[in-house]
Amino acid sequence: MDEQGREVFRAYVAARSPGLLRTAYLLTGSRSDAEDLLQTALAKTYLAWDRIRDREALDGYVRRIMVNTHTSWWRRRKVDEYATDELPERSGSRDATEDLALHDALWTALSSLPKRQRAMVVLRYYEDLSEAATAQILGVSVGTVKSATSRALAKLRDTSGLRDDPRAVLPTDGVLT
Amino acid sequence: MSPLDDELRSMFHGRAGTLSPSPDPLAGVERRAGRMRRNRAVAAVAGTALAVTAIALAVPAILPSDRAVPQVAASHAPDDGLSSAYALDPAHPWTYRGDEGVLGNGNLATFQREWTIRHPGSTLHPLFGQVYEPSKLAELVFVASGGEGPRWGAVTAAHAGPDFVLDRPLTQPATVLAAALPGDEGTARLLAVGAPEVTEMSYLPDGTTPTAMTRLQDGVYIHALNGDQARDQLQAFVGSQRISSTAAPDSQAGVVPTPNPAGPPGNVLSWPTRGVQDPQVLLAAEEFYAQSQSRPAAQPEAKVLFAGATADGTRYLLAQMWLPGAKLADTVGYLIRKDGSAEPQLKARVANGTAAVVMVLSDPNATPVKETLVVVPQPTTGQVEYAADGRTFKPFSNPGKAYDGVTVIPRGDQAIRDMKDRLRLWNGDGKVVFVDVVFTLLCGQTSCG
């Protein structure tokens, strides 16, 4: 990478790393893992910089590396990942409103999803990507995104106890035949 | 948008919003990039690093001169065509090598089904399969013919369904299919599949220094994709003859998305619309479909296959629907009962060439449970037969002229309970064009039966 390329890369990292860090955090569930994941993804991007022609599509490229890298980390990290019945402690004062309890339950339930399903949910409902864009990043068909997201939502509902929450009605996608 | 969607978005933004940015991400990135560059030079595959490296160091000394000092430039051409004698012919692909178990347990049928949806008319031929030890997931390298042209790729039986990690057009002649697959510890794997006659493959991390790849099967080799990605090369040999020299694949290369075709999705059936349409049912079905796609404000497009009504006042339709720009159409059934209750059905997608599309009309209040099969066959279908017990077929005729080949079949208690009932379709020439259990035609996008 020449000096000009390095400057462009630095500008990109400065501008986008806060947003990408948030996505990495939602993928991993931990601040330290998120920083590690983002750093790895940006380092890979750095190494491939001269061969990336479409700089407009950089965010998608980095997201894709993050998702793929995170998925391939399962062996090194699998001992760290488990579903827990206990809600994680929140920093600051506890607010016992229903919304916060619901969000805590959702966050805990999210950790029980397989990584690719979790990635689908994050890309669809945090990044607000379309099913097609999500499919492209994950390298799967739109149908797979639909069906896997549907299963993920159903699992979130079941494992978080949202079934009983009148506000948490799932989108209708089941088959009645 | 459902409340769960809202809650997820709200939760995500709430969680992510509390995150403060890292103080100096760039310094860490540059340090890690340097470390990765160094590590790539020493990483190896699955504990065989030392052995492979030792072999690699010995190779230049014993190879013929054209191999000791490769004459290949750091080209990124897909294949320089050194020899097409060992090239892959998609119509007569290489024999399958690897773990036969990868094709079992319905895996191959699932891969094929998903592939056909992605590429209508294309047939997948397995070339090499294995269960990747670290992930315990079955993975398959394949070539495909038919449809829009030959393609090749790799698919993994992932938890969330088949994951086509590679999906590319086949550039011919192709002597080696080189796939960059996710590896352990963040290092991609180079999995190369050549003709069974291939006796050796080398990976050149810097484009000049050959490293022997690890043989998995005849003609199938693997290595960590750990070289300089701007210069690394892959070479294949049959005996002392170099038959291929090509740029190694990009470790981040993945699926090349197939562009959306203009016009309707490729799987929209060319069948005529049959029955008598009911605008109210169609409108309700379209609203349901838009919501199911999380696009409640979108206006779906629809190809109605059949619309009708039962004697007890249930109005229904069976249609293919899609949102503008979609690559594939979904199959939707929708019925509105006399009491106003509605039942949407998001069914499994169908491919061109399907023999019939079937929906079930059910009455949840009836005792015993009452179901009616509405069989919408290909327009060229002659006779429709149904066996409630799965063995004794009886012909069913159309209830009326407007049905135009569509057949309505009452499904008895035992058939509903046992799920063994079968359908058989004949064409006008007296040949059976379809016979299978009804169960397979009642699949939704997420479940069957």
PDB file of C-alpha atoms in Angstrom, chain A residues 105-165:
ATOM      1  CA  ALA A 105     -34.211 -11.007  27.950  1.00  0.00           C
ATOM      2  CA  LEU A 106     -33.757 -10.475  24.231  1.00  0.00           C
ATOM      3  CA  TRP A 107     -30.040  -9.838  24.634  1.00  0.00           C
ATOM      4  CA  THR A 108     -29.640 -13.032  26.636  1.00  0.00           C
ATOM      5  CA  ALA A 109     -31.727 -14.999  24.155  1.00  0.00           C
ATOM      6  CA  LEU A 110     -29.573 -13.656  21.349  1.00  0.00           C
ATOM      7  CA  SER A 111     -26.552 -15.420  22.817  1.00  0.00           C
ATOM      8  CA  SER A 112     -28.275 -18.765  22.366  1.00  0.00           C
ATOM      9  CA  LEU A 113     -28.501 -18.369  18.602  1.00  0.00           C
ATOM     10  CA  PRO A 114     -25.956 -19.975  16.266  1.00  0.00           C
ATOM     11  CA  LYS A 115     -23.539 -17.343  15.033  1.00  0.00           C
ATOM     12  CA  ARG A 116     -24.866 -17.131  11.518  1.00  0.00           C
ATOM     13  CA  GLN A 117     -28.430 -16.788  12.711  1.00  0.00           C
ATOM     14  CA  ARG A 118     -27.337 -14.093  15.112  1.00  0.00           C
ATOM     15  CA  ALA A 119     -25.530 -12.356  12.249  1.00  0.00           C
ATOM     16  CA  MET A 120     -28.692 -12.476  10.162  1.00  0.00           C
ATOM     17  CA  VAL A 121     -30.723 -10.878  12.939  1.00  0.00           C
ATOM     18  CA  VAL A 122     -28.119  -8.160  13.525  1.00  0.00           C
ATOM     19  CA  LEU A 123     -27.768  -7.363   9.836  1.00  0.00           C
ATOM     20  CA  ARG A 124     -31.519  -7.296   9.296  1.00  0.00           C
ATOM     21  CA  TYR A 125     -32.648  -5.469  12.426  1.00  0.00           C
ATOM     22  CA  TYR A 126     -29.666  -3.344  13.410  1.00  0.00           C
ATOM     23  CA  GLU A 127     -28.035  -2.575  10.082  1.00  0.00           C
ATOM     24  CA  ASP A 128     -31.486  -2.586   8.459  1.00  0.00           C
ATOM     25  CA  LEU A 129     -30.088  -4.430   5.469  1.00  0.00           C
ATOM     26  CA  SER A 130     -32.478  -6.007   3.025  1.00  0.00           C
ATOM     27  CA  GLU A 131     -32.759  -9.770   2.843  1.00  0.00           C
ATOM     28  CA  ALA A 132     -30.864  -9.658  -0.445  1.00  0.00           C
ATOM     29  CA  ALA A 133     -28.013  -7.605   1.027  1.00  0.00           C
ATOM     30  CA  THR A 134     -27.876  -9.866   4.069  1.00  0.00           C
ATOM     31  CA  ALA A 135     -27.789 -12.910   1.813  1.00  0.00           C
ATOM     32  CA  GLN A 136     -24.937 -11.407  -0.176  1.00  0.00           C
ATOM     33  CA  ILE A 137     -22.846 -10.735   2.918  1.00  0.00           C
ATOM     34  CA  LEU A 138     -23.439 -14.195   4.313  1.00  0.00           C
ATOM     35  CA  GLY A 139     -23.073 -15.939   0.978  1.00  0.00           C
ATOM     36  CA  VAL A 140     -26.435 -17.670   1.153  1.00  0.00           C
ATOM     37  CA  SER A 141     -29.680 -17.445  -0.767  1.00  0.00           C
ATOM     38  CA  VAL A 142     -32.416 -15.009   0.137  1.00  0.00           C
ATOM     39  CA  GLY A 143     -34.590 -18.002   0.947  1.00  0.00           C
ATOM     40  CA  THR A 144     -32.064 -19.205   3.477  1.00  0.00           C
ATOM     41  CA  VAL A 145     -31.974 -15.772   5.077  1.00  0.00           C
ATOM     42  CA  LYS A 146     -35.751 -15.772   5.301  1.00  0.00           C
ATOM     43  CA  SER A 147     -36.058 -19.232   6.752  1.00  0.00           C
ATOM     44  CA  ALA A 148     -33.107 -18.903   9.128  1.00  0.00           C
ATOM     45  CA  THR A 149     -34.231 -15.476  10.320  1.00  0.00           C
ATOM     46  CA  SER A 150     -37.686 -16.863  10.878  1.00  0.00           C
ATOM     47  CA  ARG A 151     -36.243 -19.679  12.979  1.00  0.00           C
ATOM     48  CA  ALA A 152     -34.055 -17.204  14.843  1.00  0.00           C
ATOM     49  CA  LEU A 153     -37.034 -15.002  15.679  1.00  0.00           C
ATOM     50  CA  ALA A 154     -39.012 -18.001  16.815  1.00  0.00           C
ATOM     51  CA  LYS A 155     -36.149 -19.053  19.052  1.00  0.00           C
ATOM     52  CA  LEU A 156     -35.793 -15.549  20.431  1.00  0.00           C
ATOM     53  CA  ARG A 157     -39.450 -15.582  21.261  1.00  0.00           C
ATOM     54  CA  ASP A 158     -39.245 -18.948  22.957  1.00  0.00           C
ATOM     55  CA  THR A 159     -36.016 -18.541  24.889  1.00  0.00           C
ATOM     56  CA  SER A 160     -36.669 -15.010  26.044  1.00  0.00           C
ATOM     57  CA  GLY A 161     -40.166 -15.706  27.244  1.00  0.00           C
ATOM     58  CA  LEU A 162     -41.564 -13.239  24.746  1.00  0.00           C
ATOM     59  CA  ARG A 163     -44.301 -15.663  23.864  1.00  0.00           C
ATOM     60  CA  ASP A 164     -46.202 -14.367  26.845  1.00  0.00           C
ATOM     61  CA  ASP A 165     -45.545 -10.734  26.087  1.00  0.00           C
TER      62      ASP A 165
END
